[in-house]
PDB file of C-alpha atoms in Angstrom:
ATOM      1  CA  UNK A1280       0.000   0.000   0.000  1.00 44.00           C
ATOM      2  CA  UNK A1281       1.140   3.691  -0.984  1.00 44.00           C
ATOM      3  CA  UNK A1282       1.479   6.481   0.941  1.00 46.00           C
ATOM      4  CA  UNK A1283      -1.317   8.030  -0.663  1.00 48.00           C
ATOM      5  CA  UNK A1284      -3.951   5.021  -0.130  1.00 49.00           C
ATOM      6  CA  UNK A1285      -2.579   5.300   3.363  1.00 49.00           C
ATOM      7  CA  UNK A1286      -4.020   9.328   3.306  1.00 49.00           C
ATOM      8  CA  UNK A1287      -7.000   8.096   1.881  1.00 49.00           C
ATOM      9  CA  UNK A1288      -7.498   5.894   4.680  1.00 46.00           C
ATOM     10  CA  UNK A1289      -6.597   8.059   7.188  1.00 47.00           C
ATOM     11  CA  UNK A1290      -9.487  10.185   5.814  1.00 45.00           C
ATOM     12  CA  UNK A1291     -11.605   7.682   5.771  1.00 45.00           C
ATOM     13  CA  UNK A1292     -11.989   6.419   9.218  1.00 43.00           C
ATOM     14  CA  UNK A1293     -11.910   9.671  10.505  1.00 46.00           C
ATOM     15  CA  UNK A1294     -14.014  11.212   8.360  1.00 44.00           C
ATOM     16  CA  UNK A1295     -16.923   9.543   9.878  1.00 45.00           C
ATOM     17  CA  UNK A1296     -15.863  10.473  13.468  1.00 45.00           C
ATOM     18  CA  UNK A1297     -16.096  13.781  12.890  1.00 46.00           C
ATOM     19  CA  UNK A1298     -19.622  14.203  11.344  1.00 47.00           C
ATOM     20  CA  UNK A1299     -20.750  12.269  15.106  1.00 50.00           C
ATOM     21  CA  UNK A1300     -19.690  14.990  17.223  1.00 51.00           C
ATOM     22  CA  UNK A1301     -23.294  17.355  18.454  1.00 50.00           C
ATOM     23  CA  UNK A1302     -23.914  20.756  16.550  1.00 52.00           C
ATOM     24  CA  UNK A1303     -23.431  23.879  18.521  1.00 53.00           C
ATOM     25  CA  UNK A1304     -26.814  25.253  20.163  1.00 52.00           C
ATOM     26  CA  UNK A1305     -28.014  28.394  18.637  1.00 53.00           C
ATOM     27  CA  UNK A1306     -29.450  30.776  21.064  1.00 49.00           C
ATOM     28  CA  UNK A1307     -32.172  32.999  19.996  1.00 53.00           C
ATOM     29  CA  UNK A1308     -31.736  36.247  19.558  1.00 52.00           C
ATOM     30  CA  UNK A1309     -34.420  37.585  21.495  1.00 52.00           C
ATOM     31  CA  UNK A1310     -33.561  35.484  24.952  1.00 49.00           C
ATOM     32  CA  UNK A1311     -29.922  36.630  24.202  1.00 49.00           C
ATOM     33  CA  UNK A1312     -31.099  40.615  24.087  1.00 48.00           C
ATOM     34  CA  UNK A1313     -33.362  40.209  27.088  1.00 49.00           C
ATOM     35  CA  UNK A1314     -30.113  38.218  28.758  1.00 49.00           C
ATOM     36  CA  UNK A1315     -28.332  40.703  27.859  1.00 48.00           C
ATOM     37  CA  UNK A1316     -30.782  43.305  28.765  1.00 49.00           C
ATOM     38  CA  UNK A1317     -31.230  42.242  32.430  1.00 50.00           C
ATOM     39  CA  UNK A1318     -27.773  42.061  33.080  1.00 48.00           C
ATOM     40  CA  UNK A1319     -27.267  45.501  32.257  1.00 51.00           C
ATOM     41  CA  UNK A1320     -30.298  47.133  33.879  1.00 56.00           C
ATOM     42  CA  UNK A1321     -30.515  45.000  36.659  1.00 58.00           C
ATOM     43  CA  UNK A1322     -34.484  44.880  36.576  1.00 61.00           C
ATOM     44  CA  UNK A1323     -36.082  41.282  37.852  1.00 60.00           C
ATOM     45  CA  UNK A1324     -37.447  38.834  35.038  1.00 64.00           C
ATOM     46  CA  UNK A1325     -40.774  39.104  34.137  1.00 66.00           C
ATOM     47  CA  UNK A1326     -43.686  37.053  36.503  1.00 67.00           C
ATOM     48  CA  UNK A1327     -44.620  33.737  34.668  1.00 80.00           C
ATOM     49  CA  UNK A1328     -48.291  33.693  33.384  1.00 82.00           C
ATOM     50  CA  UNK A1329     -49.446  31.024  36.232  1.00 86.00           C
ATOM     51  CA  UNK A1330     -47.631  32.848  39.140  1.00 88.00           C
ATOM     52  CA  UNK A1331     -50.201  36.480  37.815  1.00 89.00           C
ATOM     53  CA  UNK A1332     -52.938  34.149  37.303  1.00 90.00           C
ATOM     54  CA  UNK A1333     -52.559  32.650  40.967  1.00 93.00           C
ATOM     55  CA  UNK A1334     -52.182  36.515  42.497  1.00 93.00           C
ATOM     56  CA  UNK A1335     -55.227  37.567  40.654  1.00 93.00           C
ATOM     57  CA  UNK A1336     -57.234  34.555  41.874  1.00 94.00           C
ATOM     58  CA  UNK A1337     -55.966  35.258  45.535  1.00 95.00           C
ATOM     59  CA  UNK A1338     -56.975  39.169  45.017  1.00 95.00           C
ATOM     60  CA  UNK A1339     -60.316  38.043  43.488  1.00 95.00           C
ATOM     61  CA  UNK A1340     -60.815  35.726  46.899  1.00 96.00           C
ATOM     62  CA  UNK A1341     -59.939  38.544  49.215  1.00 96.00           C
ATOM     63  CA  UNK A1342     -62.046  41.020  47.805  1.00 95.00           C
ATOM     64  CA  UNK A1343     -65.158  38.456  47.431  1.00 95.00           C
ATOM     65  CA  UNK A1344     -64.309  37.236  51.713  1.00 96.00           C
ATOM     66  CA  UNK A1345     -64.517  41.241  52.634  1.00 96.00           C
ATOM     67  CA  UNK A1346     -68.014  41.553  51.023  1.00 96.00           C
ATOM     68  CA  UNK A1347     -68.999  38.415  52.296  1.00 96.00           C
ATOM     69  CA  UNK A1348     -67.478  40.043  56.120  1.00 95.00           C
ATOM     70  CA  UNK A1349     -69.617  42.923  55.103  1.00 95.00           C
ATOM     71  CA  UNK A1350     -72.701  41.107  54.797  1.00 95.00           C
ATOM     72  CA  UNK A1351     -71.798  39.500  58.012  1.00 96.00           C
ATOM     73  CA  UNK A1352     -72.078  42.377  59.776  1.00 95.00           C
ATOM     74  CA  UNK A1353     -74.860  43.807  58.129  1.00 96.00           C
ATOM     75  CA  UNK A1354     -77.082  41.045  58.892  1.00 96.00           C
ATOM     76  CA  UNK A1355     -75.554  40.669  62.768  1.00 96.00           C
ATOM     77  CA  UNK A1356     -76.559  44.427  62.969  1.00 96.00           C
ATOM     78  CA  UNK A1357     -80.156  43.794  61.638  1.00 96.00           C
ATOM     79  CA  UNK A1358     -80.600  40.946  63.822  1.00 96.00           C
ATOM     80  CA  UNK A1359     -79.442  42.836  67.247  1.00 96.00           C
ATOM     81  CA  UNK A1360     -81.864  45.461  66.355  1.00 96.00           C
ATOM     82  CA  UNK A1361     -84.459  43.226  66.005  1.00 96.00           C
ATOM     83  CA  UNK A1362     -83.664  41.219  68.773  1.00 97.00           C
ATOM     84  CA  UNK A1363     -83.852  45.027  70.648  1.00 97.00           C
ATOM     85  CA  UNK A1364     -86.872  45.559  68.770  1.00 96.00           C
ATOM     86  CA  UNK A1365     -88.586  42.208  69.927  1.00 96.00           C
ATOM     87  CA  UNK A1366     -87.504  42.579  73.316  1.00 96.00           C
ATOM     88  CA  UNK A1367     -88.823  46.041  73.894  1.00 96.00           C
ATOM     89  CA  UNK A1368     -91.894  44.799  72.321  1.00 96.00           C
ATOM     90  CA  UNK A1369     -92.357  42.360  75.006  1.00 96.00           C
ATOM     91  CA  UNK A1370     -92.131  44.405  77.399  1.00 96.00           C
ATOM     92  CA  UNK A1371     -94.208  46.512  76.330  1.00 96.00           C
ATOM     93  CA  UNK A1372     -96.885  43.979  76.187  1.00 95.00           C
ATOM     94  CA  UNK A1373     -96.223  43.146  79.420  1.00 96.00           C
ATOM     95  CA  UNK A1374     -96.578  46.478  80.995  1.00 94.00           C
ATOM     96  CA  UNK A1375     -99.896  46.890  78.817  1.00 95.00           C
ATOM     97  CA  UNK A1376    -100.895  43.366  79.859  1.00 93.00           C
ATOM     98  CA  UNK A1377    -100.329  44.125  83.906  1.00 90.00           C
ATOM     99  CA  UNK A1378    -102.136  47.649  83.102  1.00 88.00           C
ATOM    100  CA  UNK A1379    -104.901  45.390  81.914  1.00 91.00           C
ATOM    101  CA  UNK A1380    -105.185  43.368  84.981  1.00 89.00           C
ATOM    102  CA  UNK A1381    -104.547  46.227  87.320  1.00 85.00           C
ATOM    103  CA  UNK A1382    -107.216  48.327  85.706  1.00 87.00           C
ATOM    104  CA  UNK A1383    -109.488  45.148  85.346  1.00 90.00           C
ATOM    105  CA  UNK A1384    -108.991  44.737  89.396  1.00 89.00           C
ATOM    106  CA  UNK A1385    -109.462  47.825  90.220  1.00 91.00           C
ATOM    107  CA  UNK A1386    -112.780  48.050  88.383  1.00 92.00           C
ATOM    108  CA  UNK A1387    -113.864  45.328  90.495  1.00 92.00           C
ATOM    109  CA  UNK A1388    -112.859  46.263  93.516  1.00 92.00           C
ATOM    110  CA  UNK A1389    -114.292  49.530  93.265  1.00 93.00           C
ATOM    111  CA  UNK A1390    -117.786  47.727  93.136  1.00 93.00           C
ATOM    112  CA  UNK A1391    -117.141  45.910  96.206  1.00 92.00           C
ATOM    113  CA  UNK A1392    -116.769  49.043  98.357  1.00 93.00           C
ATOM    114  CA  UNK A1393    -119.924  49.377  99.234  1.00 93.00           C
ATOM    115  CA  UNK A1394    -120.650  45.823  99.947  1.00 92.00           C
ATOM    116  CA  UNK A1395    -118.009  46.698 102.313  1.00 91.00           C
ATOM    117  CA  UNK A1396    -119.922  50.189 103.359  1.00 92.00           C
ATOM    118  CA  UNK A1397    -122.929  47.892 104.169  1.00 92.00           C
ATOM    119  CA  UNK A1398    -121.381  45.510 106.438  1.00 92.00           C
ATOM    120  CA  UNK A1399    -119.677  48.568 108.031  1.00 89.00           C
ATOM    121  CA  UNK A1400    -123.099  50.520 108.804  1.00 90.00           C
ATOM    122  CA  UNK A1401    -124.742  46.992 109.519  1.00 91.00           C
ATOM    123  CA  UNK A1402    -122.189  46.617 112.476  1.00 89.00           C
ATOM    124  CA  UNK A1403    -122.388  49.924 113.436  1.00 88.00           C
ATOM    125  CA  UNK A1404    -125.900  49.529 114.255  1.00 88.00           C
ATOM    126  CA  UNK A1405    -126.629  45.741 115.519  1.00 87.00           C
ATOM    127  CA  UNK A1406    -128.783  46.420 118.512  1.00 87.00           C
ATOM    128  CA  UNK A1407    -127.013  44.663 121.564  1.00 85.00           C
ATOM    129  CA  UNK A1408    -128.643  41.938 122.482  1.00 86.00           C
ATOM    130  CA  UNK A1409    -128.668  40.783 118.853  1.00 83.00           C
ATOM    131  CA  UNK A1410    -124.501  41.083 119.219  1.00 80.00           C
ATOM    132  CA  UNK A1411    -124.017  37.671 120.411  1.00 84.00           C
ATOM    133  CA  UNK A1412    -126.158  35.747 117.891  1.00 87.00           C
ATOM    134  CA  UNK A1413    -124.342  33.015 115.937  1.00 90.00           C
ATOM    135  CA  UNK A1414    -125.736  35.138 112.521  1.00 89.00           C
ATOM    136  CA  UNK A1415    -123.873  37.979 113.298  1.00 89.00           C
ATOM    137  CA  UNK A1416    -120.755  35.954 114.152  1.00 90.00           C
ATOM    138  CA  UNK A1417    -120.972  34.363 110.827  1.00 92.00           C
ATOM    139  CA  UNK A1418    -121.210  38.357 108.735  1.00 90.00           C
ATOM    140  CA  UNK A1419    -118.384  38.836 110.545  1.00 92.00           C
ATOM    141  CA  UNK A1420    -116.625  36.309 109.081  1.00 93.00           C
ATOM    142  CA  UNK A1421    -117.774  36.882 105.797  1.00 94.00           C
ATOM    143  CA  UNK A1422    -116.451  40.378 106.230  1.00 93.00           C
ATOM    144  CA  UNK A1423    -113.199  39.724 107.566  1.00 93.00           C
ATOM    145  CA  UNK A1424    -113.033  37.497 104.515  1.00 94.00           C
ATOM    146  CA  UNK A1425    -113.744  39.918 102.083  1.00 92.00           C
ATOM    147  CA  UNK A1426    -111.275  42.931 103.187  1.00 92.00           C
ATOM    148  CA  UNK A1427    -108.293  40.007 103.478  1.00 94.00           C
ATOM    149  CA  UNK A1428    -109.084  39.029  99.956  1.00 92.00           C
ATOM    150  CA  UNK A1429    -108.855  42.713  98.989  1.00 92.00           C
ATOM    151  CA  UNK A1430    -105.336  43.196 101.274  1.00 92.00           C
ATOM    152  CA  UNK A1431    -103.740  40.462  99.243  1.00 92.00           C
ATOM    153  CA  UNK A1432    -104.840  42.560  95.984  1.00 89.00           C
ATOM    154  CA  UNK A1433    -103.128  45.397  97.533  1.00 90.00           C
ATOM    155  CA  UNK A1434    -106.014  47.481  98.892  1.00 93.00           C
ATOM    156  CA  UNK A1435    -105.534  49.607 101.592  1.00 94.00           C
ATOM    157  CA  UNK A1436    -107.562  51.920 103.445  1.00 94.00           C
ATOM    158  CA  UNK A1437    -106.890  55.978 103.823  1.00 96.00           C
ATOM    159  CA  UNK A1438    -106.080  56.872 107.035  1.00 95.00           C
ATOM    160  CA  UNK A1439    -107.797  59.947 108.212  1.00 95.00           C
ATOM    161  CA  UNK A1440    -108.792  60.902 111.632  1.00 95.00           C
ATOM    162  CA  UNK A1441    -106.128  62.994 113.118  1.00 93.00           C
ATOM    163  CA  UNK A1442    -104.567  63.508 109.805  1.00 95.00           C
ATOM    164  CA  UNK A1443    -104.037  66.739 108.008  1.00 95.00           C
ATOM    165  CA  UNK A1444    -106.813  67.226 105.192  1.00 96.00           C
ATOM    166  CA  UNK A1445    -105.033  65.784 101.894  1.00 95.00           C
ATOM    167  CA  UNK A1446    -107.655  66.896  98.806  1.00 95.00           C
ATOM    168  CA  UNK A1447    -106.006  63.831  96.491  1.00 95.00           C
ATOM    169  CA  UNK A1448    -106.956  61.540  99.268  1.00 96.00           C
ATOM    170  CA  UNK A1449    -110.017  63.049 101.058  1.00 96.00           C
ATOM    171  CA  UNK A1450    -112.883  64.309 100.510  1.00 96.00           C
ATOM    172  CA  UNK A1451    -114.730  67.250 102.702  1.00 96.00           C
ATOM    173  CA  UNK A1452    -118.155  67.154 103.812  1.00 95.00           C
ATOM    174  CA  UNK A1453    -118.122  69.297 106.418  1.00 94.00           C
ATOM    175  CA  UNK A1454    -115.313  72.243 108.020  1.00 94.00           C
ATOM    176  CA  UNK A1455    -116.235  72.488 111.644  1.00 92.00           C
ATOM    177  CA  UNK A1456    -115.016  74.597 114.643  1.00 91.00           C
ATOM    178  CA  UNK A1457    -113.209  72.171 116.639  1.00 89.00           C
ATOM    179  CA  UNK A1458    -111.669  72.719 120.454  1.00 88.00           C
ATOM    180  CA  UNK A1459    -109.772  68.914 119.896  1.00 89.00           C
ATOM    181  CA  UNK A1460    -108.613  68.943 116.371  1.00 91.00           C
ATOM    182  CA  UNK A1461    -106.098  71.253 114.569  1.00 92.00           C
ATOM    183  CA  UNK A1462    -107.529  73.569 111.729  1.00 93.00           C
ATOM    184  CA  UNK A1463    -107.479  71.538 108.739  1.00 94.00           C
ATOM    185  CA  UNK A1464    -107.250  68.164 110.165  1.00 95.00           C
ATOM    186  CA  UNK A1465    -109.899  65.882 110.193  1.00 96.00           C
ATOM    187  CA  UNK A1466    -112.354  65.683 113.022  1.00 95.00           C
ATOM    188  CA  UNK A1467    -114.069  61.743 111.929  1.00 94.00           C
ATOM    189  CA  UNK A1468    -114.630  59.607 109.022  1.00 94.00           C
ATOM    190  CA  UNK A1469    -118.225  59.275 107.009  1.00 93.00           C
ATOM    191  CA  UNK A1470    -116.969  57.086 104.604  1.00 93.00           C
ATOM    192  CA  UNK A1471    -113.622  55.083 104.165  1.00 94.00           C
ATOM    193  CA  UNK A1472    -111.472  55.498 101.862  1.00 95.00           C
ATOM    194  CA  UNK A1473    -109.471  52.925  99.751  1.00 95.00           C
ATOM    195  CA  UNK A1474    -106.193  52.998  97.683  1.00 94.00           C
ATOM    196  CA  UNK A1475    -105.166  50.250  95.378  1.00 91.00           C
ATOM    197  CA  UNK A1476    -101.153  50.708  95.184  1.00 86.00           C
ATOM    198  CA  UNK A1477    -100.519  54.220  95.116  1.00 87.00           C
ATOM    199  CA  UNK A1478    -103.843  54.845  92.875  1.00 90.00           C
ATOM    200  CA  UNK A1479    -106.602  56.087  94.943  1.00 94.00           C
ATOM    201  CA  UNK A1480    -109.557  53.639  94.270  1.00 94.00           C
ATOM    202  CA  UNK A1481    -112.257  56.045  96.581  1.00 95.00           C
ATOM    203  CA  UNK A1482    -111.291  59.349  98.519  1.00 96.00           C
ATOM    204  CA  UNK A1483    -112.400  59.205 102.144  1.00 96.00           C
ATOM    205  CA  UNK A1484    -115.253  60.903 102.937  1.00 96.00           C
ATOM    206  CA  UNK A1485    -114.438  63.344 106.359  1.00 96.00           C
ATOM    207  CA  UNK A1486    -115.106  66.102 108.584  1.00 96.00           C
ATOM    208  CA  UNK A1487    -112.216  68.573 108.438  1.00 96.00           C
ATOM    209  CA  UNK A1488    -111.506  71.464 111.635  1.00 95.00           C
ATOM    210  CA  UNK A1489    -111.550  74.826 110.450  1.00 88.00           C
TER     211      UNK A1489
END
């Protein structure tokens, strides 16, 4: 063999190596500006598309859990003034309610007095040897009876003799010269007089010194 088969061969086998080796990697132009770019200016790469779709989402949450807060507290506000509103109301139906009753008692009550103005006089004038008799110990009952059921509704009678003449609680029938009694205090009682609380159900019916 020659020397210039030997060449030839040469060429040959290494021809082939050659052609196997990887071609250089082109880099854009564009990446290698912005590179290039950032390098020089220093300014951060720009945000991927998922990572500004994620912060709008999360902005998009926070705004949509502050209006639902809002509505929270709107409805927690309408509820504690209804809850005020309800409460007042019952109360208020309770006061009417008792005013009901009260009235309603006192209306009764009122026509009682003189059933109780009747067994008063009655007393007053039981002749004495009919004092004993098992009749008039049985009225008596029935009159004891009758002002305890009113004392448990809160009825009490006006005091008057020896007291100084009240108009909102008395009532004059007579002024009298008196050598006992004070000017404008009262001298005796014609007809008792009841209060119900601090309501006067009756004024007392008197004799007032002048």
């Amino acid at each position: 063999m020659g020397g210039e088969e030997r060449n030839n061969t040469q060429a040959s086998v290494h021809g082939p190596q050659m052609t196997t080796e990887p071609p250089e990697q082109t880099v854009p132009k564009d990446t290698m500006a912005t590179t290039k770019q950032e390098t020089i200016e220093g300014e951060p790469a720009p945000e991927a598309p998922a990572e500004v779709a994620l912060e709008e989402r999360i902005a998009a949450l926070e705004a949509e859990l502050a209006k639902a807060q809002g509505q929270v507290e709107e409805y927690l506000d309408q509820w504690r003034r209804t809850a005020a509103e309800f409460a007042n109301y019952r109360k208020r139906q309770e006061r009417e309610q008792a005013e009901f009753i009260r009235q309603a008692n006192a209306a009764l009550i009122i026509k009682l007095l003189p059933v109780l103005d009747d067994f008063a006089l009655a007393f007053e004038h039981i002749p004495e040897e009919e004092a004993n008799h098992s009749w008039v110990e049985g009225f008596t009952l029935i009159y004891r009876k009758l002002q305890a059921i009113l004392e448990q509704e809160g009825v009490t009678p006006i005091e008057t003799v020896g007291q100084p003449f009240d108009p909102t609680l008395h009532e004059a029938v007579t002024h009298e010269e008196s050598d006992e009694v004070a000017s404008g205090h009262i001298i005796a009682e014609v007809r008792k007089g009841y209060r119900l609380g601090d309501r006067v159900l009756r004024p007392a019916m008197v004799r007032v010194a002048r």
